Coordinates of N, CA and C in Angstrom, one line a residue:
M26 N 0.8 -1.2 0.0 CA 0.0 0.0 0.0 C 0.9 1.2 0.0
H27 N 1.2 1.7 -1.1 CA 2.1 2.9 -1.3 C 1.3 4.2 -1.2
R28 N 2.0 5.1 -0.5 CA 1.5 6.5 -0.4 C 2.6 7.4 -0.8
E29 N 2.4 8.4 -1.6 CA 3.4 9.4 -2.0 C 4.0 10.1 -0.8
T30 N 3.1 10.7 -0.1 CA 3.5 11.5 1.1 C 2.7 11.0 2.3
V31 N 3.4 10.8 3.4 CA 2.7 10.5 4.7 C 3.1 11.5 5.7
Y32 N 2.1 12.1 6.4 CA 2.4 13.1 7.4 C 2.2 12.3 8.8
Y33 N 2.9 12.8 9.8 CA 2.7 12.1 11.1 C 2.9 13.2 12.2
D34 N 2.4 12.8 13.3 CA 2.6 13.6 14.5 C 2.1 12.8 15.7
S35 N 2.4 13.3 16.9 CA 1.9 12.7 18.1 C 1.5 13.7 19.1
R36 N 0.7 13.3 20.1 CA 0.2 14.1 21.1 C 0.1 13.3 22.4
E37 N 0.5 14.0 23.5 CA 0.4 13.4 24.8 C -0.9 13.8 25.4
F38 N -1.6 12.9 26.0 CA -2.9 13.2 26.7 C -2.7 12.7 28.2
P39 N -2.9 13.7 29.1 CA -2.8 13.3 30.5 C -3.7 12.1 30.9
K40 N -3.2 11.3 31.7 CA -3.9 10.0 32.1 C -4.0 9.0 31.1
W41 N -3.7 9.3 29.8 CA -3.8 8.3 28.7 C -2.5 7.9 28.1
G42 N -1.6 8.9 27.9 CA -0.4 8.7 27.2 C -0.3 9.3 25.9
R43 N 0.8 8.9 25.1 CA 1.1 9.5 23.8 C 0.4 8.7 22.7
F44 N -0.3 9.4 21.8 CA -0.9 8.8 20.6 C -0.1 9.3 19.4
Y45 N 0.1 8.4 18.5 CA 0.8 8.7 17.2 C -0.2 8.6 16.1
A46 N -0.2 9.5 15.1 CA -1.1 9.5 14.0 C -0.4 9.7 12.7
A47 N -0.9 9.1 11.6 CA -0.3 9.3 10.3 C -1.5 9.5 9.3
A48 N -1.2 10.3 8.3 CA -2.3 10.6 7.3 C -1.6 10.8 6.0
S49 N -2.4 10.4 4.9 CA -2.0 10.7 3.6 C -2.7 11.9 3.1
E50 N -2.5 12.3 1.9 CA -3.3 13.4 1.3 C -4.8 13.2 1.4
K51 N -5.2 11.9 1.4 CA -6.6 11.5 1.4 C -7.2 11.6 2.7
G52 N -6.4 11.3 3.8 CA -7.0 11.3 5.1 C -6.2 10.5 6.1
L53 N -6.7 10.4 7.3 CA -6.1 9.6 8.4 C -6.0 8.2 8.0
C54 N -4.8 7.6 8.2 CA -4.6 6.2 7.8 C -4.0 5.3 8.9
L55 N -3.5 5.9 10.0 CA -3.0 5.0 11.0 C -3.0 5.8 12.3
L56 N -3.4 5.1 13.4 CA -3.4 5.7 14.8 C -2.8 4.6 15.7
A57 N -1.8 5.0 16.4 CA -1.1 4.1 17.4 C -1.5 4.5 18.8
L58 N -2.0 3.5 19.5 CA -2.4 3.8 20.9 C -1.2 4.0 21.8
P59 N -1.4 4.5 23.0 CA -0.3 4.7 23.9 C 0.5 3.4 24.2
G60 N 1.7 3.6 24.6 CA 2.5 2.5 25.0 C 3.7 2.2 24.0
G61 N 3.6 2.7 22.8 CA 4.7 2.4 21.8 C 5.7 3.6 21.8
K62 N 6.7 3.3 21.1 CA 7.8 4.4 20.9 C 7.7 5.0 19.5
A63 N 8.1 6.2 19.4 CA 8.1 6.9 18.1 C 8.8 6.1 17.0
E64 N 9.9 5.5 17.3 CA 10.7 4.8 16.3 C 9.9 3.6 15.7
A65 N 9.2 2.9 16.6 CA 8.4 1.7 16.2 C 7.2 2.2 15.4
F66 N 6.6 3.3 15.7 CA 5.5 3.8 14.9 C 6.0 4.2 13.5
L67 N 7.1 4.9 13.4 CA 7.6 5.4 12.1 C 8.0 4.2 11.3
E68 N 8.6 3.1 11.9 CA 8.9 1.9 11.2 C 7.7 1.3 10.6
K69 N 6.6 1.3 11.4 CA 5.3 0.7 10.9 C 4.8 1.5 9.7
V70 N 4.9 2.8 9.8 CA 4.4 3.7 8.7 C 5.2 3.4 7.5
I71 N 6.5 3.3 7.6 CA 7.4 3.0 6.4 C 7.1 1.7 5.8
R72 N 7.0 0.7 6.7 CA 6.7 -0.7 6.2 C 5.3 -0.8 5.6
R73 N 4.4 -0.2 6.1 CA 3.0 -0.3 5.6 C 2.7 0.5 4.4
F74 N 3.3 1.7 4.3 CA 2.9 2.7 3.2 C 4.0 3.0 2.3
S75 N 5.3 2.7 2.5 CA 6.4 2.9 1.7 C 6.4 4.4 1.1
P76 N 6.2 5.4 1.9 CA 6.1 6.7 1.4 C 7.4 7.2 0.8
H77 N 7.3 8.1 -0.2 CA 8.4 8.8 -0.8 C 8.9 9.9 0.2
L78 N 7.9 10.5 0.8 CA 8.2 11.5 1.8 C 7.4 11.2 3.1
L79 N 8.1 11.4 4.2 CA 7.5 11.2 5.5 C 7.8 12.5 6.3
I80 N 6.7 13.2 6.6 CA 6.9 14.6 7.1 C 6.1 14.8 8.4
Q81 N 6.8 15.2 9.4 CA 6.2 15.6 10.7 C 5.5 16.9 10.5
H82 N 4.2 17.0 10.8 CA 3.4 18.1 10.5 C 2.3 18.3 11.5
S83 N 2.6 19.1 12.5 CA 1.6 19.2 13.6 C 0.3 19.9 13.2
A84 N 0.4 20.9 12.4 CA -0.8 21.6 12.0 C -1.8 20.7 11.3
F85 N -1.3 19.8 10.5 CA -2.1 18.8 9.7 C -3.0 18.0 10.7
F86 N -2.6 17.8 11.9 CA -3.4 17.0 12.8 C -4.1 17.7 13.9
A87 N -4.1 19.1 13.9 CA -4.6 19.9 15.0 C -6.1 19.5 15.3
D88 N -6.9 19.5 14.2 CA -8.4 19.2 14.5 C -8.6 17.8 15.0
F89 N -7.8 16.8 14.4 CA -8.0 15.4 14.9 C -7.6 15.3 16.3
F90 N -6.4 15.8 16.7 CA -6.0 15.7 18.1 C -6.9 16.5 19.1
R91 N -7.5 17.6 18.6 CA -8.5 18.3 19.4 C -9.7 17.4 19.7
Q92 N -10.2 16.7 18.6 CA -11.3 15.8 18.8 C -11.0 14.6 19.6
L93 N -9.8 14.1 19.5 CA -9.3 13.0 20.3 C -9.3 13.4 21.8
G94 N -8.8 14.6 22.0 CA -8.8 15.1 23.4 C -10.2 15.2 24.0
Q95 N -11.2 15.6 23.2 CA -12.5 15.7 23.6 C -13.1 14.3 24.0
Y96 N -12.8 13.4 23.1 CA -13.2 12.0 23.3 C -12.6 11.5 24.6
L97 N -11.3 11.7 24.8 CA -10.7 11.2 26.0 C -11.1 11.8 27.3
Q98 N -11.8 13.0 27.2 CA -12.4 13.6 28.3 C -13.8 13.2 28.5
G99 N -14.3 12.3 27.7 CA -15.6 11.7 27.9 C -16.7 12.2 27.0
S100 N -16.4 13.0 26.0 CA -17.4 13.4 25.0 C -17.6 12.5 23.9
A101 N -18.8 12.3 23.5 CA -19.1 11.5 22.3 C -18.6 12.4 21.1
V102 N -17.8 11.9 20.2 CA -17.3 12.7 19.1 C -17.7 12.1 17.8
E103 N -18.1 12.9 16.9 CA -18.4 12.5 15.5 C -17.1 12.9 14.7
W104 N -16.3 11.9 14.4 CA -15.0 12.2 13.8 C -15.2 12.9 12.4
R105 N -14.7 14.0 12.3 CA -14.8 14.8 11.0 C -13.7 14.6 10.0
C106 N -12.6 14.0 10.5 CA -11.5 13.9 9.6 C -11.7 12.8 8.5
P107 N -11.3 13.1 7.3 CA -11.4 12.0 6.3 C -10.5 10.9 6.6
L108 N -10.9 9.7 6.2 CA -10.1 8.5 6.4 C -9.6 7.9 5.1
D109 N -8.4 7.4 5.2 CA -7.8 6.7 4.0 C -7.5 5.3 4.4
L110 N -8.6 4.5 4.2 CA -8.5 3.1 4.6 C -8.2 2.1 3.5
E111 N -7.4 1.2 3.7 CA -7.2 0.1 2.7 C -7.3 -1.2 3.5
G112 N -8.0 -2.2 2.9 CA -8.2 -3.5 3.5 C -8.9 -4.4 2.5
T113 N -9.1 -5.6 2.9 CA -9.9 -6.5 2.1 C -11.4 -6.0 2.1
P114 N -12.2 -6.4 1.1 CA -13.6 -6.1 1.2 C -14.2 -6.4 2.5
F115 N -13.9 -7.6 3.0 CA -14.5 -8.0 4.3 C -14.0 -7.1 5.4
Q116 N -12.8 -6.8 5.5 CA -12.3 -5.9 6.5 C -13.0 -4.5 6.5
L117 N -13.1 -4.0 5.3 CA -13.8 -2.7 5.1 C -15.3 -2.8 5.6
Q118 N -15.9 -3.9 5.3 CA -17.3 -4.1 5.8 C -17.3 -4.1 7.3
V119 N -16.4 -4.9 7.9 CA -16.4 -5.0 9.4 C -16.1 -3.6 10.0
W120 N -15.2 -2.9 9.4 CA -14.8 -1.6 10.0 C -16.0 -0.6 9.9
E121 N -16.8 -0.7 8.8 CA -18.0 0.2 8.7 C -19.0 -0.2 9.7
A122 N -19.2 -1.5 10.0 CA -20.1 -2.0 11.0 C -19.7 -1.6 12.4
V123 N -18.4 -1.6 12.6 CA -17.8 -1.2 13.9 C -18.0 0.3 14.1
K124 N -17.8 1.1 13.1 CA -18.0 2.5 13.2 C -19.4 2.9 13.5
A125 N -20.4 2.0 13.2 CA -21.8 2.3 13.4 C -22.2 1.9 14.9
I126 N -21.3 1.3 15.7 CA -21.7 1.0 17.0 C -21.8 2.3 17.8
P127 N -22.9 2.6 18.4 CA -23.1 3.9 19.1 C -22.1 4.0 20.3
Y128 N -21.7 5.2 20.6 CA -20.9 5.6 21.8 C -21.6 5.0 23.0
G129 N -20.8 4.3 23.8 CA -21.3 3.8 25.1 C -22.0 2.4 25.0
E130 N -22.1 1.9 23.7 CA -22.6 0.6 23.5 C -21.6 -0.4 23.1
T131 N -21.9 -1.7 23.2 CA -21.0 -2.7 22.7 C -21.8 -3.7 21.8
R132 N -21.0 -4.5 21.0 CA -21.6 -5.5 20.2 C -20.6 -6.7 20.3
T133 N -21.1 -7.9 20.1 CA -20.2 -9.1 20.1 C -19.7 -9.3 18.7
Y134 N -18.6 -10.0 18.6 CA -18.0 -10.4 17.3 C -19.1 -11.1 16.5
G135 N -19.9 -12.0 17.2 CA -20.9 -12.8 16.5 C -22.0 -11.9 16.0
E136 N -22.4 -10.9 16.8 CA -23.5 -9.9 16.3 C -23.0 -9.2 15.1
I137 N -21.8 -8.8 15.0 CA -21.3 -8.1 13.8 C -21.3 -9.1 12.6
A138 N -20.8 -10.3 12.9 CA -20.8 -11.3 11.8 C -22.2 -11.5 11.2
R139 N -23.2 -11.6 12.1 CA -24.6 -11.8 11.7 C -25.1 -10.6 11.0
A140 N -24.8 -9.4 11.5 CA -25.3 -8.2 10.8 C -24.7 -8.1 9.4
L141 N -23.5 -8.7 9.2 CA -22.9 -8.6 7.8 C -23.4 -9.8 6.9
G142 N -24.3 -10.6 7.5 CA -24.8 -11.7 6.7 C -23.8 -12.9 6.7
R143 N -22.9 -12.9 7.7 CA -21.9 -13.9 7.7 C -21.9 -14.6 9.1
P144 N -23.0 -15.2 9.5 CA -23.0 -15.9 10.8 C -21.9 -17.0 10.8
G145 N -21.3 -17.2 11.9 CA -20.2 -18.1 12.0 C -18.9 -17.5 11.6
S146 N -18.8 -16.3 11.3 CA -17.6 -15.6 11.0 C -17.0 -14.7 12.1
A147 N -17.4 -15.0 13.3 CA -17.0 -14.2 14.5 C -15.5 -14.1 14.5
R148 N -14.8 -15.2 14.3 CA -13.3 -15.1 14.3 C -12.7 -14.2 13.2
A149 N -13.3 -14.3 12.1 CA -12.9 -13.4 11.0 C -13.1 -11.9 11.3
V150 N -14.2 -11.6 12.0 CA -14.5 -10.3 12.5 C -13.4 -9.9 13.5
G151 N -13.0 -10.8 14.4 CA -12.0 -10.5 15.3 C -10.7 -10.2 14.6
R152 N -10.4 -11.0 13.6 CA -9.1 -10.8 12.8 C -9.2 -9.4 12.1
A153 N -10.3 -9.0 11.6 CA -10.4 -7.7 10.9 C -10.2 -6.6 12.0
N154 N -10.8 -6.8 13.2 CA -10.6 -5.8 14.2 C -9.1 -5.7 14.6
H155 N -8.4 -6.9 14.7 CA -7.0 -6.9 15.0 C -6.2 -6.1 14.0
D156 N -6.7 -6.0 12.7 CA -6.0 -5.3 11.7 C -6.5 -3.9 11.5
N157 N -7.4 -3.4 12.4 CA -7.9 -2.1 12.3 C -6.8 -1.0 12.5
P158 N -6.6 -0.2 11.5 CA -5.5 0.8 11.6 C -5.8 2.0 12.4
L159 N -7.1 2.2 12.7 CA -7.6 3.4 13.4 C -8.4 3.1 14.6
P160 N -7.8 2.5 15.6 CA -8.6 2.2 16.8 C -9.1 3.5 17.4
I161 N -10.2 3.5 18.1 CA -10.9 4.6 18.7 C -11.7 5.3 17.6
V162 N -11.1 5.7 16.5 CA -11.9 6.3 15.3 C -12.8 5.2 14.8
I163 N -12.3 4.0 14.5 CA -13.1 2.8 14.3 C -13.1 2.1 15.6
P164 N -14.1 2.2 16.4 CA -14.1 1.9 17.8 C -14.1 0.4 18.1
C165 N -13.1 -0.3 17.7 CA -13.0 -1.8 17.9 C -13.0 -2.2 19.4
H166 N -12.7 -1.2 20.3 CA -12.8 -1.5 21.7 C -14.3 -1.8 22.1
R167 N -15.3 -1.4 21.3 CA -16.7 -1.7 21.6 C -17.1 -3.1 21.2
V168 N -16.2 -3.8 20.7 CA -16.5 -5.2 20.3 C -16.0 -6.1 21.4
I169 N -16.9 -7.0 21.9 CA -16.6 -7.9 23.0 C -16.9 -9.3 22.7
G170 N -16.5 -10.2 23.6 CA -16.7 -11.6 23.4 C -18.2 -12.0 23.6
A171 N -18.5 -13.2 23.2 CA -19.9 -13.7 23.1 C -20.6 -13.6 24.5
K172 N -19.8 -13.8 25.6 CA -20.4 -13.8 26.9 C -20.2 -12.5 27.6
G173 N -19.9 -11.5 26.9 CA -19.6 -10.2 27.5 C -18.2 -9.9 27.9
A174 N -17.3 -10.9 27.7 CA -15.9 -10.8 28.2 C -15.2 -9.8 27.3
L175 N -14.2 -9.1 27.9 CA -13.4 -8.2 27.2 C -12.2 -9.0 26.6
V176 N -12.2 -9.1 25.3 CA -11.1 -9.9 24.7 C -10.5 -9.1 23.5
G177 N -9.3 -9.4 23.2 CA -8.7 -9.0 22.0 C -8.7 -7.5 21.7
F178 N -7.7 -6.7 22.2 CA -7.6 -5.3 21.9 C -6.1 -5.0 21.8
G179 N -5.7 -4.4 20.7 CA -4.3 -4.1 20.5 C -3.6 -3.2 21.5
G180 N -4.4 -2.4 22.2 CA -3.9 -1.5 23.2 C -3.9 -2.2 24.6
G181 N -4.3 -3.4 24.6 CA -4.4 -4.2 25.9 C -5.8 -4.1 26.5
L182 N -6.1 -5.1 27.3 CA -7.4 -5.2 27.9 C -7.7 -4.1 28.9
A183 N -6.7 -3.6 29.6 CA -6.8 -2.5 30.5 C -7.3 -1.2 29.8
L184 N -6.7 -0.9 28.7 CA -7.1 0.3 27.9 C -8.5 0.1 27.4
K185 N -8.8 -1.1 26.9 CA -10.1 -1.4 26.4 C -11.2 -1.1 27.5
E186 N -10.9 -1.6 28.7 CA -11.8 -1.4 29.8 C -11.9 0.0 30.1
N187 N -10.8 0.7 30.2 CA -10.8 2.2 30.5 C -11.7 3.0 29.4
L188 N -11.5 2.6 28.2 CA -12.3 3.3 27.1 C -13.8 3.0 27.3
L189 N -14.1 1.8 27.5 CA -15.5 1.4 27.7 C -16.1 2.1 28.9
N190 N -15.4 2.2 30.0 CA -15.8 2.8 31.2 C -16.0 4.3 31.0
L191 N -15.1 4.9 30.2 CA -15.2 6.3 29.9 C -16.5 6.6 29.2
E192 N -16.8 5.8 28.2 CA -18.1 5.9 27.4 C -19.3 5.7 28.3
R193 N -19.2 4.8 29.2 CA -20.4 4.4 30.0 C -20.7 5.5 31.0
K194 N -19.8 6.4 31.3 CA -20.0 7.5 32.3 C -21.0 8.5 31.8
K195 N -21.2 8.6 30.5 CA -22.1 9.6 29.9 C -23.5 9.2 30.1

């Protein structure tokens, strides 16, 4: 997945940590949750997008990080930033279904699979969530196990629980 130019920046949010974001000319294409290092994020950007130019550009992300800050303070946010997503047709379907989960609510992997007309594909839904390049924006933390268990989140189960608790406070 080649991109001519990729912009990136990061922002520290008290109580949460540092988030890293990358965007192409088309829109936001990668968000890294707290816990990682800048070097690892940049290596992932280069490996994933093979950009000719990689530019740190804070102003490019000002609105996105403002919205992320509002979300992390407990506000339901309608993300206004354009997205530049690439994935398989099934992944794109899953991510659209996950984006439709309302703030403060959860769905199981099986419920999403059934909603997509693919009952029995709960594991494939889980795999698509695992490959989600934009956690929080595509709120895969709202997807839970069949019996309500918190399972499978790239940022760790503690972060998943914190995000769900944040949303439930509203």
